[in-house]
Amino acid sequence: MKKLFGTDGVRGVANEEPMNVETALKLGKCIAYICKKQITSRPKILIGKDTRLSGYMLENAITAGISSMGVDIMLVGPLPTPGIAFMAKSMRASAGIVISASHNPYYDNGIKIFNGNGFKLPDEHEGFIEKLFFSNKFGKTLKTTTNEIGKAIRIDDAIGRYIMFLKNTFPQQYTLDGYKIVLDCAHGAAYKVAPAVFEELGADLISIGVKPDGENINLNCGALHPEIVRKAVIEHGADLGIALDGDADRVIFLDETGKQIDGDHIMAICAGDMLARRKLRKKTLVTTIMSNMGLDICLKEKGGKVIKTNVGDRYVVEEMIKGGYNLGGEKSGHLIFLDYNTSGDGILSALRVLAIMRRKDTKLSELAKVMVPYPQFSLNIPIKEKNRNILTHPKVQSYIKNMEKTIEKKGRLVIRMSGTEPMLRIMVEGEDKKEIETLANELEEFIKNNI
């Protein structure tokens, strides 16, 4: 069957297939049709976006598709992905749609779908949408009458609602008075929300990346470029730096010395704190195969355990729901606190870390010492579309098996195709930094020379 969805919705270069007006229009029809089939009352779908120039085009197209099927739309404008998940649940929507390509450059865009409870759709539901999308039924058997056409309304107070929700997740007995924070919003969806949250809680804030122009989202700023925040933290003598990506569902931290604190360290800090306060359900943290072995050791020493899933915050959340766990995330900075929200939330994650810093009266650099990471080395190899099945090639499989035997018991290899970009991602982890770098480079060379 033809594929429409990757690991995080539909994604591609804006105004080119599949991320064009035609796809958005038809996808809107598919989502509306499914909502009408599943809901007895008149459905309504909430749509939000980040600050990309192409967001206007795709928002109008998907709105037209939904309304043409007799379903109403609620438009919230630029809002972080987790804010749209929150609003979809809060507004009792039938579904939520996010128009964003997350950390990608402005010329890319994407469409992600949440159900009415604020969770991303599982693979089987996306498969049903794909089957309907490629069925060519629209305009023939699947259509609505003139008097059934849906209407669109704008939710003007969406930003205010989400700001209030985030502030209420911070312990009532504390403020951020006395903290100097550098915040980088990547000229993205959080450019209004995030500064308001931290300032209203009392922080002395230095804001970066809060002037979107449609083309500067993620451009040399945000979670992919923490060096910008690092420089500002040192220059201003800040207590910490917070770097969000374009749709603010992930976050990277910089401590007071400018050292980067990744998602694994943050999960170690938060899981350890929750274990100590008996708040970590089943004493279990859920993360992905990309997380460092040091995280497993850290949790084990504290009486907890780690469960690992495939790469993608959606798979982490699915495992959390299935097992009844309340904390999960990814090394890349997607952190999910299910006691508060249904999606990775960069602002919420920062507030959880700040609450621990305030409660323990401790600097972030001290908290981060809880975990000692194993050396890791990663590579990305551009792969042509015709070679996407590269990992099934006999030569590659044989080479990988031999490499795994070389590092077994003292390290591990993770090799996978990216679900969002035409890239083969290689990660080698082990005790000896020089050895894992050599192994990764040798694997890269083998693939380039033989495929």
GROMACS .gro file of C-alpha atoms in nm:
model
  451
    1MET     CA    1   0.000   0.000   0.000
    2LYS     CA    2   0.117   0.356  -0.069
    3LYS     CA    3   0.258   0.543   0.231
    4LEU     CA    4   0.148   0.886   0.346
    5PHE     CA    5   0.257   0.892   0.711
    6GLY     CA    6   0.610   0.877   0.851
    7THR     CA    7   0.706   0.836   1.217
    8ASP     CA    8   0.555   1.176   1.304
    9GLY     CA    9   0.265   1.246   1.069
   10VAL     CA   10   0.291   1.359   0.707
   11ARG     CA   11   0.600   1.564   0.629
   12GLY     CA   12   0.780   1.709   0.327
   13VAL     CA   13   0.884   2.020   0.138
   14ALA     CA   14   0.599   2.271   0.142
   15ASN     CA   15   0.407   2.312  -0.185
   16GLU     CA   16   0.553   1.986  -0.317
   17GLU     CA   17   0.396   1.640  -0.296
   18PRO     CA   18   0.296   1.520  -0.043
   19MET     CA   19   0.300   1.848   0.150
   20ASN     CA   20   0.087   2.048  -0.091
   21VAL     CA   21  -0.262   2.199  -0.101
   22GLU     CA   22  -0.409   1.892  -0.273
   23THR     CA   23  -0.286   1.658   0.001
   24ALA     CA   24  -0.402   1.890   0.280
   25LEU     CA   25  -0.748   1.926   0.125
   26LYS     CA   26  -0.793   1.552   0.080
   27LEU     CA   27  -0.646   1.468   0.420
   28GLY     CA   28  -0.892   1.712   0.578
   29LYS     CA   29  -1.176   1.529   0.406
   30CYS     CA   30  -1.049   1.191   0.531
   31ILE     CA   31  -1.018   1.305   0.892
   32ALA     CA   32  -1.363   1.469   0.882
   33TYR     CA   33  -1.522   1.159   0.730
   34ILE     CA   34  -1.376   0.933   1.000
   35CYS     CA   35  -1.487   1.171   1.276
   36LYS     CA   36  -1.843   1.169   1.139
   37LYS     CA   37  -1.845   0.790   1.129
   38GLN     CA   38  -1.728   0.761   1.491
   39ILE     CA   39  -1.923   1.045   1.657
   40THR     CA   40  -2.301   1.069   1.676
   41SER     CA   41  -2.318   1.444   1.751
   42ARG     CA   42  -2.181   1.704   1.509
   43PRO     CA   43  -1.800   1.671   1.522
   44LYS     CA   44  -1.556   1.959   1.552
   45ILE     CA   45  -1.185   1.954   1.476
   46LEU     CA   46  -0.925   2.187   1.627
   47ILE     CA   47  -0.639   2.312   1.406
   48GLY     CA   48  -0.318   2.485   1.514
   49LYS     CA   49   0.017   2.554   1.352
   50ASP     CA   50   0.367   2.690   1.402
   51THR     CA   51   0.505   3.007   1.239
   52ARG     CA   52   0.607   2.877   0.894
   53LEU     CA   53   0.508   3.078   0.590
   54SER     CA   54   0.338   2.775   0.436
   55GLY     CA   55   0.117   2.731   0.743
   56TYR     CA   56  -0.140   2.976   0.606
   57MET     CA   57  -0.170   2.784   0.280
   58LEU     CA   58  -0.203   2.441   0.441
   59GLU     CA   59  -0.437   2.567   0.716
   60ASN     CA   60  -0.679   2.705   0.458
   61ALA     CA   61  -0.664   2.388   0.247
   62ILE     CA   62  -0.723   2.145   0.533
   63THR     CA   63  -1.000   2.371   0.670
   64ALA     CA   64  -1.171   2.362   0.329
   65GLY     CA   65  -1.149   1.983   0.319
   66ILE     CA   66  -1.295   1.941   0.666
   67SER     CA   67  -1.580   2.189   0.618
   68SER     CA   68  -1.671   2.038   0.281
   69MET     CA   69  -1.747   1.713   0.466
   70GLY     CA   70  -1.989   1.881   0.708
   71VAL     CA   71  -1.757   1.913   1.007
   72ASP     CA   72  -1.687   2.233   1.204
   73ILE     CA   73  -1.338   2.371   1.267
   74MET     CA   74  -1.182   2.558   1.561
   75LEU     CA   75  -0.873   2.759   1.462
   76VAL     CA   76  -0.619   2.850   1.732
   77GLY     CA   77  -0.338   2.989   1.512
   78PRO     CA   78   0.029   2.956   1.616
   79LEU     CA   79   0.047   2.739   1.929
   80PRO     CA   80   0.296   2.473   2.047
   81THR     CA   81   0.213   2.115   1.952
   82PRO     CA   82   0.151   2.020   2.318
   83GLY     CA   83  -0.076   2.323   2.346
   84ILE     CA   84  -0.287   2.191   2.060
   85ALA     CA   85  -0.302   1.848   2.227
   86PHE     CA   86  -0.415   2.019   2.549
   87MET     CA   87  -0.671   2.239   2.372
   88ALA     CA   88  -0.816   1.948   2.172
   89LYS     CA   89  -0.893   1.767   2.498
   90SER     CA   90  -1.000   2.082   2.683
   91MET     CA   91  -1.237   2.195   2.406
   92ARG     CA   92  -1.389   1.843   2.372
   93ALA     CA   93  -1.281   1.834   2.009
   94SER     CA   94  -1.321   1.520   1.798
   95ALA     CA   95  -0.960   1.555   1.683
   96GLY     CA   96  -0.669   1.800   1.684
   97ILE     CA   97  -0.447   1.879   1.386
   98VAL     CA   98  -0.100   2.034   1.406
   99ILE     CA   99   0.053   2.196   1.097
  100SER     CA  100   0.425   2.186   1.172
  101ALA     CA  101   0.753   2.024   1.070
  102SER     CA  102   0.891   2.058   1.423
  103HIS     CA  103   1.269   2.115   1.413
  104ASN     CA  104   1.297   2.113   1.030
  105PRO     CA  105   1.375   2.430   0.825
  106TYR     CA  106   1.097   2.669   0.725
  107TYR     CA  107   1.063   2.528   0.373
  108ASP     CA  108   0.942   2.194   0.517
  109ASN     CA  109   0.604   2.144   0.677
  110GLY     CA  110   0.397   1.862   0.820
  111ILE     CA  111   0.058   1.752   0.946
  112LYS     CA  112   0.017   1.563   1.275
  113ILE     CA  113  -0.313   1.432   1.410
  114PHE     CA  114  -0.430   1.393   1.770
  115ASN     CA  115  -0.745   1.216   1.883
  116GLY     CA  116  -1.000   1.388   2.104
  117ASN     CA  117  -0.810   1.281   2.417
  118GLY     CA  118  -0.497   1.461   2.302
  119PHE     CA  119  -0.293   1.156   2.199
  120LYS     CA  120  -0.123   1.104   1.862
  121LEU     CA  121  -0.291   0.844   1.644
  122PRO     CA  122  -0.149   0.489   1.657
  123ASP     CA  123  -0.013   0.322   1.342
  124GLU     CA  124  -0.334   0.129   1.274
  125HIS     CA  125  -0.547   0.446   1.273
  126GLU     CA  126  -0.304   0.621   1.042
  127GLY     CA  127  -0.318   0.312   0.820
  128PHE     CA  128  -0.696   0.344   0.796
  129ILE     CA  129  -0.662   0.711   0.694
  130GLU     CA  130  -0.402   0.615   0.431
  131LYS     CA  131  -0.631   0.349   0.287
  132LEU     CA  132  -0.916   0.600   0.263
  133PHE     CA  133  -0.686   0.871   0.124
  134PHE     CA  134  -0.573   0.654  -0.167
  135SER     CA  135  -0.918   0.504  -0.234
  136ASN     CA  136  -1.033   0.781  -0.476
  137LYS     CA  137  -1.381   0.778  -0.319
  138PHE     CA  138  -1.410   1.151  -0.257
  139GLY     CA  139  -1.633   1.335  -0.501
  140LYS     CA  140  -1.809   1.007  -0.579
  141THR     CA  141  -1.953   0.816  -0.284
  142LEU     CA  142  -1.808   1.033  -0.006
  143LYS     CA  143  -1.953   1.383  -0.012
  144THR     CA  144  -2.195   1.607   0.174
  145THR     CA  145  -2.482   1.835   0.073
  146THR     CA  146  -2.475   2.216   0.050
  147ASN     CA  147  -2.676   2.273   0.368
  148GLU     CA  148  -2.445   2.043   0.570
  149ILE     CA  149  -2.119   2.232   0.504
  150GLY     CA  150  -1.917   2.299   0.820
  151LYS     CA  151  -1.808   2.636   0.956
  152ALA     CA  152  -1.480   2.762   1.102
  153ILE     CA  153  -1.447   2.976   1.415
  154ARG     CA  154  -1.134   3.124   1.571
  155ILE     CA  155  -1.055   3.055   1.939
  156ASP     CA  156  -0.906   3.390   2.038
  157ASP     CA  157  -0.811   3.297   2.394
  158ALA     CA  158  -0.624   2.972   2.316
  159ILE     CA  159  -0.285   3.122   2.409
  160GLY     CA  160  -0.421   3.250   2.741
  161ARG     CA  161  -0.577   2.915   2.827
  162TYR     CA  162  -0.254   2.729   2.758
  163ILE     CA  163  -0.045   2.980   2.958
  164MET     CA  164  -0.276   2.936   3.256
  165PHE     CA  165  -0.257   2.556   3.227
  166LEU     CA  166   0.124   2.563   3.224
  167LYS     CA  167   0.151   2.800   3.520
  168ASN     CA  168  -0.082   2.576   3.722
  169THR     CA  169   0.159   2.281   3.675
  170PHE     CA  170   0.422   2.469   3.877
  171PRO     CA  171   0.398   2.414   4.255
  172GLN     CA  172   0.179   2.683   4.409
  173GLN     CA  173   0.420   2.742   4.700
  174TYR     CA  174   0.705   2.843   4.467
  175THR     CA  175   0.785   3.122   4.223
  176LEU     CA  176   1.076   3.178   3.985
  177ASP     CA  177   1.182   3.495   4.169
  178GLY     CA  178   1.560   3.522   4.171
  179TYR     CA  179   1.619   3.300   3.867
  180LYS     CA  180   1.778   3.450   3.558
  181ILE     CA  181   1.682   3.240   3.255
  182VAL     CA  182   1.786   3.255   2.891
  183LEU     CA  183   1.500   3.132   2.671
  184ASP     CA  184   1.524   3.054   2.298
  185CYS     CA  185   1.188   2.997   2.126
  186ALA     CA  186   1.342   2.927   1.781
  187HIS     CA  187   1.113   3.191   1.622
  188GLY     CA  188   0.853   2.917   1.649
  189ALA     CA  189   0.515   2.835   1.795
  190ALA     CA  190   0.611   2.920   2.155
  191TYR     CA  191   0.726   3.277   2.085
  192LYS     CA  192   0.433   3.426   2.280
  193VAL     CA  193   0.347   3.148   2.525
  194ALA     CA  194   0.687   3.062   2.673
  195PRO     CA  195   0.806   3.414   2.766
  196ALA     CA  196   0.470   3.488   2.928
  197VAL     CA  197   0.482   3.171   3.141
  198PHE     CA  198   0.831   3.227   3.282
  199GLU     CA  199   0.790   3.601   3.331
  200GLU     CA  200   0.453   3.568   3.505
  201LEU     CA  201   0.608   3.315   3.744
  202GLY     CA  202   0.872   3.575   3.834
  203ALA     CA  203   1.180   3.488   3.630
  204ASP     CA  204   1.429   3.748   3.507
  205LEU     CA  205   1.410   3.649   3.139
  206ILE     CA  206   1.643   3.700   2.844
  207SER     CA  207   1.438   3.601   2.538
  208ILE     CA  208   1.584   3.488   2.202
  209GLY     CA  209   1.402   3.370   1.890
  210VAL     CA  210   1.075   3.554   1.955
  211LYS     CA  211   1.044   3.745   1.626
  212PRO     CA  212   0.913   3.500   1.364
  213ASP     CA  213   0.891   3.616   1.004
  214GLY     CA  214   0.772   3.292   0.844
  215GLU     CA  215   1.119   3.195   0.723
  216ASN     CA  216   1.343   3.212   1.031
  217ILE     CA  217   1.191   2.926   1.234
  218ASN     CA  218   1.475   2.702   1.364
  219LEU     CA  219   1.727   2.910   1.164
  220ASN     CA  220   2.054   2.902   1.362
  221CYS     CA  221   1.858   2.902   1.687
  222GLY     CA  222   1.649   2.681   1.915
  223ALA     CA  223   1.709   2.325   2.029
  224LEU     CA  224   1.923   2.242   1.723
  225HIS     CA  225   2.162   2.530   1.795
  226PRO     CA  226   2.208   2.543   2.175
  227GLU     CA  227   2.537   2.728   2.127
  228ILE     CA  228   2.331   3.049   2.095
  229VAL     CA  229   2.182   2.999   2.441
  230ARG     CA  230   2.517   2.884   2.580
  231LYS     CA  231   2.677   3.212   2.480
  232ALA     CA  232   2.392   3.413   2.633
  233VAL     CA  233   2.395   3.214   2.960
  234ILE     CA  234   2.765   3.288   3.010
  235GLU     CA  235   2.732   3.650   2.898
  236HIS     CA  236   2.440   3.726   3.132
  237GLY     CA  237   2.547   3.502   3.422
  238ALA     CA  238   2.214   3.315   3.398
  239ASP     CA  239   2.106   3.025   3.618
  240LEU     CA  240   2.015   2.814   3.316
  241GLY     CA  241   1.927   2.823   2.948
  242ILE     CA  242   1.621   2.672   2.781
  243ALA     CA  243   1.618   2.602   2.406
  244LEU     CA  244   1.291   2.494   2.242
  245ASP     CA  245   1.238   2.364   1.889
  246GLY     CA  246   0.996   2.511   1.634
  247ASP     CA  247   0.681   2.352   1.773
  248ALA     CA  248   0.804   2.348   2.137
  249ASP     CA  249   0.744   1.980   2.198
  250ARG     CA  250   1.108   1.928   2.288
  251VAL     CA  251   1.366   2.113   2.494
  252ILE     CA  252   1.741   2.125   2.549
  253PHE     CA  253   1.888   2.272   2.870
  254LEU     CA  254   2.212   2.456   2.939
  255ASP     CA  255   2.335   2.471   3.298
  256GLU     CA  256   2.481   2.783   3.461
  257THR     CA  257   2.826   2.704   3.315
  258GLY     CA  258   2.686   2.673   2.961
  259LYS     CA  259   2.714   2.294   2.952
  260GLN     CA  260   2.440   2.119   2.751
  261ILE     CA  261   2.208   1.892   2.950
  262ASP     CA  262   2.026   1.651   2.717
  263GLY     CA  263   1.701   1.459   2.753
  264ASP     CA  264   1.865   1.155   2.914
  265HIS     CA  265   2.006   1.363   3.199
  266ILE     CA  266   1.675   1.544   3.245
  267MET     CA  267   1.490   1.210   3.260
  268ALA     CA  268   1.742   1.087   3.517
  269ILE     CA  269   1.687   1.402   3.727
  270CYS     CA  270   1.307   1.388   3.706
  271ALA     CA  271   1.276   1.010   3.748
  272GLY     CA  272   1.508   1.016   4.049
  273ASP     CA  273   1.309   1.297   4.209
  274MET     CA  274   0.979   1.118   4.142
  275LEU     CA  275   1.117   0.792   4.281
  276ALA     CA  276   1.225   0.968   4.600
  277ARG     CA  277   0.877   1.121   4.638
  278ARG     CA  278   0.703   0.795   4.539
  279LYS     CA  279   0.546   0.963   4.236
  280LEU     CA  280   0.699   0.745   3.961
  281ARG     CA  281   0.436   0.488   3.870
  282LYS     CA  282   0.561   0.130   3.892
  283LYS     CA  283   0.909   0.278   3.947
  284THR     CA  284   0.948   0.278   3.569
  285LEU     CA  285   1.076   0.524   3.311
  286VAL     CA  286   0.993   0.476   2.941
  287THR     CA  287   1.243   0.589   2.679
  288THR     CA  288   1.375   0.481   2.338
  289ILE     CA  289   1.660   0.266   2.210
  290MET     CA  290   1.863   0.586   2.155
  291SER     CA  291   1.890   0.660   2.528
  292ASN     CA  292   2.224   0.609   2.696
  293MET     CA  293   2.309   0.296   2.895
  294GLY     CA  294   2.407   0.530   3.178
  295LEU     CA  295   2.038   0.611   3.224
  296ASP     CA  296   1.957   0.242   3.285
  297ILE     CA  297   2.235   0.219   3.543
  298CYS     CA  298   2.123   0.540   3.718
  299LEU     CA  299   1.762   0.421   3.756
  300LYS     CA  300   1.867   0.073   3.866
  301GLU     CA  301   2.084   0.217   4.144
  302LYS     CA  302   1.783   0.417   4.268
  303GLY     CA  303   1.549   0.118   4.268
  304GLY     CA  304   1.378   0.193   3.937
  305LYS     CA  305   1.392   0.049   3.588
  306VAL     CA  306   1.391   0.162   3.223
  307ILE     CA  307   1.173   0.028   2.940
  308LYS     CA  308   1.283   0.110   2.584
  309THR     CA  309   1.075   0.151   2.268
  310ASN     CA  310   1.139   0.230   1.904
  311VAL     CA  311   1.243   0.588   1.823
  312GLY     CA  312   0.957   0.837   1.831
  313ASP     CA  313   0.773   1.004   2.118
  314ARG     CA  314   0.450   0.850   1.989
  315TYR     CA  315   0.583   0.501   2.068
  316VAL     CA  316   0.697   0.616   2.411
  317VAL     CA  317   0.348   0.747   2.490
  318GLU     CA  318   0.183   0.428   2.361
  319GLU     CA  319   0.402   0.220   2.594
  320MET     CA  320   0.326   0.453   2.884
  321ILE     CA  321  -0.047   0.416   2.830
  322LYS     CA  322  -0.025   0.040   2.788
  323GLY     CA  323   0.184  -0.009   3.103
  324GLY     CA  324   0.028   0.260   3.320
  325TYR     CA  325   0.348   0.466   3.350
  326ASN     CA  326   0.365   0.844   3.394
  327LEU     CA  327   0.714   0.953   3.284
  328GLY     CA  328   0.886   0.897   2.952
  329GLY     CA  329   1.084   1.069   2.683
  330GLU     CA  330   1.370   1.077   2.439
  331LYS     CA  331   1.736   1.176   2.451
  332SER     CA  332   1.652   1.444   2.192
  333GLY     CA  333   1.446   1.634   2.449
  334HIS     CA  334   1.090   1.508   2.402
  335LEU     CA  335   0.973   1.461   2.762
  336ILE     CA  336   0.628   1.335   2.852
  337PHE     CA  337   0.474   1.391   3.195
  338LEU     CA  338   0.141   1.209   3.160
  339ASP     CA  339   0.018   1.340   3.493
  340TYR     CA  340  -0.006   1.680   3.323
  341ASN     CA  341  -0.020   1.653   2.942
  342THR     CA  342  -0.054   1.390   2.670
  343SER     CA  343   0.237   1.502   2.453
  344GLY     CA  344   0.602   1.598   2.480
  345ASP     CA  345   0.601   1.955   2.611
  346GLY     CA  346   0.918   2.165   2.623
  347ILE     CA  347   0.778   2.442   2.845
  348LEU     CA  348   0.617   2.199   3.089
  349SER     CA  349   0.943   2.000   3.105
  350ALA     CA  350   1.137   2.316   3.190
  351LEU     CA  351   0.891   2.394   3.468
  352ARG     CA  352   0.933   2.044   3.615
  353VAL     CA  353   1.311   2.087   3.621
  354LEU     CA  354   1.285   2.436   3.772
  355ALA     CA  355   1.053   2.300   4.042
  356ILE     CA  356   1.319   2.045   4.140
  357MET     CA  357   1.589   2.312   4.140
  358ARG     CA  358   1.374   2.533   4.364
  359ARG     CA  359   1.270   2.250   4.600
  360LYS     CA  360   1.627   2.128   4.646
  361ASP     CA  361   1.783   2.475   4.622
  362THR     CA  362   2.037   2.324   4.382
  363LYS     CA  363   2.200   2.430   4.057
  364LEU     CA  364   2.124   2.235   3.739
  365SER     CA  365   2.489   2.133   3.705
  366GLU     CA  366   2.470   1.958   4.043
  367LEU     CA  367   2.143   1.782   3.958
  368ALA     CA  368   2.289   1.656   3.629
  369LYS     CA  369   2.564   1.465   3.812
  370VAL     CA  370   2.302   1.200   3.896
  371MET     CA  371   2.386   1.023   3.566
  372VAL     CA  372   2.721   0.924   3.419
  373PRO     CA  373   2.675   0.862   3.045
  374TYR     CA  374   2.856   0.604   2.834
  375PRO     CA  375   3.036   0.755   2.533
  376GLN     CA  376   2.814   0.769   2.223
  377PHE     CA  377   2.899   0.854   1.864
  378SER     CA  378   2.634   0.927   1.599
  379LEU     CA  379   2.639   0.969   1.221
  380ASN     CA  380   2.376   1.056   0.962
  381ILE     CA  381   2.414   0.927   0.606
  382PRO     CA  382   2.197   1.078   0.329
  383ILE     CA  383   2.010   0.797   0.149
  384LYS     CA  384   1.830   0.816  -0.186
  385GLU     CA  385   1.466   0.709  -0.187
  386LYS     CA  386   1.545   0.401  -0.398
  387ASN     CA  387   1.783   0.280  -0.124
  388ARG     CA  388   1.542   0.311   0.171
  389ASN     CA  389   1.551  -0.070   0.214
  390ILE     CA  390   1.926  -0.058   0.264
  391LEU     CA  391   1.911  -0.238   0.600
  392THR     CA  392   1.771  -0.550   0.435
  393HIS     CA  393   2.069  -0.575   0.197
  394PRO     CA  394   2.261  -0.902   0.271
  395LYS     CA  395   2.603  -0.732   0.271
  396VAL     CA  396   2.486  -0.467   0.516
  397GLN     CA  397   2.315  -0.720   0.743
  398SER     CA  398   2.630  -0.935   0.753
  399TYR     CA  399   2.851  -0.636   0.834
  400ILE     CA  400   2.616  -0.519   1.112
  401LYS     CA  401   2.604  -0.866   1.271
  402ASN     CA  402   2.984  -0.885   1.280
  403MET     CA  403   3.001  -0.534   1.429
  404GLU     CA  404   2.747  -0.624   1.699
  405LYS     CA  405   2.959  -0.925   1.796
  406THR     CA  406   3.260  -0.696   1.830
  407ILE     CA  407   3.091  -0.467   2.082
  408GLU     CA  408   2.855  -0.707   2.264
  409LYS     CA  409   2.858  -0.687   2.646
  410LYS     CA  410   3.056  -0.359   2.643
  411GLY     CA  411   2.839  -0.150   2.413
  412ARG     CA  412   2.568  -0.149   2.149
  413LEU     CA  413   2.483  -0.041   1.795
  414VAL     CA  414   2.161   0.126   1.681
  415ILE     CA  415   2.113   0.172   1.306
  416ARG     CA  416   1.784   0.283   1.151
  417MET     CA  417   1.622   0.481   0.873
  418SER     CA  418   1.490   0.820   0.981
  419GLY     CA  419   1.114   0.853   0.969
  420THR     CA  420   1.127   1.227   0.899
  421GLU     CA  421   1.426   1.275   0.668
  422PRO     CA  422   1.603   1.071   0.392
  423MET     CA  423   1.878   0.971   0.634
  424LEU     CA  424   2.032   0.652   0.770
  425ARG     CA  425   2.109   0.713   1.136
  426ILE     CA  426   2.395   0.530   1.308
  427MET     CA  427   2.464   0.537   1.682
  428VAL     CA  428   2.743   0.340   1.851
  429GLU     CA  429   2.777   0.331   2.229
  430GLY     CA  430   3.048   0.177   2.444
  431GLU     CA  431   3.310   0.220   2.713
  432ASP     CA  432   3.591   0.340   2.482
  433LYS     CA  433   3.519   0.665   2.294
  434LYS     CA  434   3.793   0.618   2.036
  435GLU     CA  435   3.685   0.263   1.959
  436ILE     CA  436   3.317   0.350   1.899
  437GLU     CA  437   3.409   0.643   1.674
  438THR     CA  438   3.630   0.413   1.466
  439LEU     CA  439   3.355   0.150   1.438
  440ALA     CA  440   3.093   0.408   1.334
  441ASN     CA  441   3.323   0.561   1.071
  442GLU     CA  442   3.409   0.218   0.934
  443LEU     CA  443   3.038   0.132   0.903
  444GLU     CA  444   2.971   0.462   0.726
  445GLU     CA  445   3.256   0.398   0.484
  446PHE     CA  446   3.134   0.043   0.414
  447ILE     CA  447   2.781   0.163   0.333
  448LYS     CA  448   2.902   0.445   0.106
  449ASN     CA  449   3.139   0.215  -0.083
  450ASN     CA  450   2.907  -0.083  -0.124
  451ILE     CA  451   2.554   0.059  -0.171
   0.00000   0.00000   0.00000
